[in-house]
Tab-separated table of C-alpha atoms in Angstrom:
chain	number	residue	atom	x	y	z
A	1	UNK	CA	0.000	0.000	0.000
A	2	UNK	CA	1.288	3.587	-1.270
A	3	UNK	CA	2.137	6.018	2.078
A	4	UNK	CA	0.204	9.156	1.780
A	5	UNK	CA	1.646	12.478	1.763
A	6	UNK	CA	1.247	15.693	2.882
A	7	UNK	CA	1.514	19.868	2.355
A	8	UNK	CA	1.100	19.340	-1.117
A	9	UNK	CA	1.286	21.815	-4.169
A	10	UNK	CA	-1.107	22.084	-6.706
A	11	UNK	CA	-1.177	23.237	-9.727
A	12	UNK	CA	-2.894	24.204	-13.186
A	13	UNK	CA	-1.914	23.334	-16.824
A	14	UNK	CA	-3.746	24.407	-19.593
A	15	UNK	CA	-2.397	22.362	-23.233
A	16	UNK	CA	1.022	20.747	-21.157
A	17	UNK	CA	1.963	24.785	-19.769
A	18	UNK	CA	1.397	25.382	-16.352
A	19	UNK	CA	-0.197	28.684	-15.812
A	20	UNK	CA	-1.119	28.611	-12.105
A	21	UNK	CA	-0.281	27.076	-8.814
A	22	UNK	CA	-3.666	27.295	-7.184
A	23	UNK	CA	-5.200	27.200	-3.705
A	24	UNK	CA	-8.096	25.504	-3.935
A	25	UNK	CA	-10.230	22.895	-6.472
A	26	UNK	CA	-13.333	21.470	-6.784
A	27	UNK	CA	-15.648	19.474	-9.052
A	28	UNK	CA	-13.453	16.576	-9.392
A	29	UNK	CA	-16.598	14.666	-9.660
A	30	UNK	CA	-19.274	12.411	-12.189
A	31	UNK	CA	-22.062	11.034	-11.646
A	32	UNK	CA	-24.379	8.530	-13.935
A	33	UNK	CA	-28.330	8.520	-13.968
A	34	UNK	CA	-29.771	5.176	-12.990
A	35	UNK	CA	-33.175	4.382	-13.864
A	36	UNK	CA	-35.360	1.887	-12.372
A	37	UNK	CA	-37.417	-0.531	-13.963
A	38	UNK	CA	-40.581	-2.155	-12.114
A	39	UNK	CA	-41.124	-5.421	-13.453
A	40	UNK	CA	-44.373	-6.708	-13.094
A	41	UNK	CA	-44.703	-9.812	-11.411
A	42	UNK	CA	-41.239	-9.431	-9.484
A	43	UNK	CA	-42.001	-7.524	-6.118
A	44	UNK	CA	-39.348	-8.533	-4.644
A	45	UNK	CA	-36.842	-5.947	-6.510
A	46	UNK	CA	-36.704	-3.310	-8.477
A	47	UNK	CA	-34.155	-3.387	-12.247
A	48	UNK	CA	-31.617	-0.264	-12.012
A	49	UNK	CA	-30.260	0.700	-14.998
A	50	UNK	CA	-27.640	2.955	-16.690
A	51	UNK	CA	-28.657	6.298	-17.859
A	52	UNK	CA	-26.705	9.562	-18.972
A	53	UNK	CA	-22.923	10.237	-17.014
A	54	UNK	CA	-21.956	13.869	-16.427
A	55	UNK	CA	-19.444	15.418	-14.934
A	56	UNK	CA	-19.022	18.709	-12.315
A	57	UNK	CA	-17.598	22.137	-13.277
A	58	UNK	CA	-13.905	22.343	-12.236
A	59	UNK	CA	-13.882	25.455	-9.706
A	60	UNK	CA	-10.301	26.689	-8.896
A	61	UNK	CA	-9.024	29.316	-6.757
A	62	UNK	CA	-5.790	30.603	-7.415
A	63	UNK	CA	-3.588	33.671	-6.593
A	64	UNK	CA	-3.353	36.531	-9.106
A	65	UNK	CA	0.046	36.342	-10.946
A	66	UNK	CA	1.419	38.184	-14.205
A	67	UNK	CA	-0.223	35.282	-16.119
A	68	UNK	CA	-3.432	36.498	-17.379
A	69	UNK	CA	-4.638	33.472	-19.898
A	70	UNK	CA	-7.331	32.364	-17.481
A	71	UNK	CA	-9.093	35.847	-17.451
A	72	UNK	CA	-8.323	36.454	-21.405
A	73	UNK	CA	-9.964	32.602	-22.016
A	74	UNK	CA	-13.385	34.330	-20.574
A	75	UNK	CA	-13.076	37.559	-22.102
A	76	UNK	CA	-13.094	35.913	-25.688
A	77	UNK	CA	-16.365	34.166	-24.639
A	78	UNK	CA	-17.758	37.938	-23.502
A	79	UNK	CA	-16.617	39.407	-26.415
A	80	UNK	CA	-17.912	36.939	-28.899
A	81	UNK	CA	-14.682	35.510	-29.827
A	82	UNK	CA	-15.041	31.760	-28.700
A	83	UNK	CA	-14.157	29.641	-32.008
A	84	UNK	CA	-13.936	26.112	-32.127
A	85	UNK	CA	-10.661	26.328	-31.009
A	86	UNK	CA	-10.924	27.968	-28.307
A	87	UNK	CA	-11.544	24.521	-25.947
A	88	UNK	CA	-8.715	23.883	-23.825
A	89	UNK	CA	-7.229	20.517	-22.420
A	90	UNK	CA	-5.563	20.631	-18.993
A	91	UNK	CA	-4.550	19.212	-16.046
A	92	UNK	CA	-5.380	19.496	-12.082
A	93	UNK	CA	-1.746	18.436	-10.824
A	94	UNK	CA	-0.756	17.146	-7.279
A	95	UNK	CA	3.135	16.936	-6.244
A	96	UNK	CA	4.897	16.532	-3.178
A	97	UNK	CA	7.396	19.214	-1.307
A	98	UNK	CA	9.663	17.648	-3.643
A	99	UNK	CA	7.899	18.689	-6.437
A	100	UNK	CA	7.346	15.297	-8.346
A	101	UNK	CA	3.895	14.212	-9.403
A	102	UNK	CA	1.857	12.329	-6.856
A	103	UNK	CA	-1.268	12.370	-9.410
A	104	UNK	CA	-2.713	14.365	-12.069
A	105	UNK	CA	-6.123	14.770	-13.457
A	106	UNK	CA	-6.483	15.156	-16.838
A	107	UNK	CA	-9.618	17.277	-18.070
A	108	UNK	CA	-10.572	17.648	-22.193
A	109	UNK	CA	-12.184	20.125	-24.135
A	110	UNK	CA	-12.660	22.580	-20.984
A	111	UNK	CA	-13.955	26.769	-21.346
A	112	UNK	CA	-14.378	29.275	-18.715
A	113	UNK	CA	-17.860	29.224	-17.953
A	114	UNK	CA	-17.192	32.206	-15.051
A	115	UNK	CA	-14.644	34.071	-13.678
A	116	UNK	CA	-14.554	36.423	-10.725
A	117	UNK	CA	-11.484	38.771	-9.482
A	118	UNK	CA	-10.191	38.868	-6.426
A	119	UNK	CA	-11.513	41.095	-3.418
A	120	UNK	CA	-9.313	43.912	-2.978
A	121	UNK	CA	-8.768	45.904	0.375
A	122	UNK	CA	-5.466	48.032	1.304
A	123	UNK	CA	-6.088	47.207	4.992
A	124	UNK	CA	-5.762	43.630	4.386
A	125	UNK	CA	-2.720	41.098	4.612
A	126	UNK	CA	-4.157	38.176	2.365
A	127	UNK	CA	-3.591	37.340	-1.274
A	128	UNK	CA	-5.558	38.394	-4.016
A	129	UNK	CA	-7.403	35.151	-4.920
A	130	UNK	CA	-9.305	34.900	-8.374
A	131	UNK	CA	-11.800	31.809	-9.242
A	132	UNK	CA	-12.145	30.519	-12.692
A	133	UNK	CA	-15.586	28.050	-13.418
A	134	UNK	CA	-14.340	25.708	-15.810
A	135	UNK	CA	-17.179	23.186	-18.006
A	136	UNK	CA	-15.201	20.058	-19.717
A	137	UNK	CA	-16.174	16.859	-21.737
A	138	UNK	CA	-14.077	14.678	-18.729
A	139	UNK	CA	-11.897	13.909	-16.260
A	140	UNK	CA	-9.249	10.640	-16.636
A	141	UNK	CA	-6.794	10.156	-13.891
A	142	UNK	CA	-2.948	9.357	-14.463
């Protein structure tokens, strides 16, 4: 059995380039419809099925840095400017305080569906944290 670790980094890659090293994530979730089926005749049980899968948006929360491609990604949805190119692939990456890769989550054909900036006050001490709302076709884990 594989010894888990701890005080790990994460960190964003958009198309194998990692853009941010990120507070917080989550979404890292699917689900699948069942549907039942009532035989009649059996009433003992009841037939579940498979229906539709789906997966969560990705939320992440992630320091402001010079790296603005998160922000831009949305702005080119705002500004009518999303192509059929414009679907990113990307990972959700987990090392160690060594900085080698304990796992990574692999997401396809993901847009911004929201962004927000970060809440700004000169009297405070804490970082400027931004949150990006990302829909995708899936998650595989390597």
């Amino acid at each position: 059995m594989a010894d888990t670790e701890g005080n790990y980094i994460f960190a964003l890659e958009i198309d194998g380039i990692e853009i941010a090293q990120f507070l917080e994530c989550s979404g890292l979730k699917s689900t699948t419809d069942i549907f039942e089926l009532k035989e009649g005749g059996m009433n003992g049980r009841v037939h579940t099925l498979l229906g539709q899968s789906s997966w969560d948006n990705l939320i992440i929360r992630y320091s402001v840095t010079g790296d603005v491609s998160l922000p831009k990604s949305r702005d080119e949805i705002l500004h009518d400017e999303f192509g059929r190119g414009s679907r990113r692939n990307g990972s959700i990456v987990i090392k160690n305080n060594q900085m080698e890769v304990v796992r990574r989550y692999n997401f396809v054909d993901a847009w911004p569906v929201s962004w927000e900036g970060p809440s700004l006050s000169s009297s405070s001490a804490e970082l400027a944290v931004e949150m990006v709302e990302l829909a995708h076709h899936g998650i595989y884990v390597s």
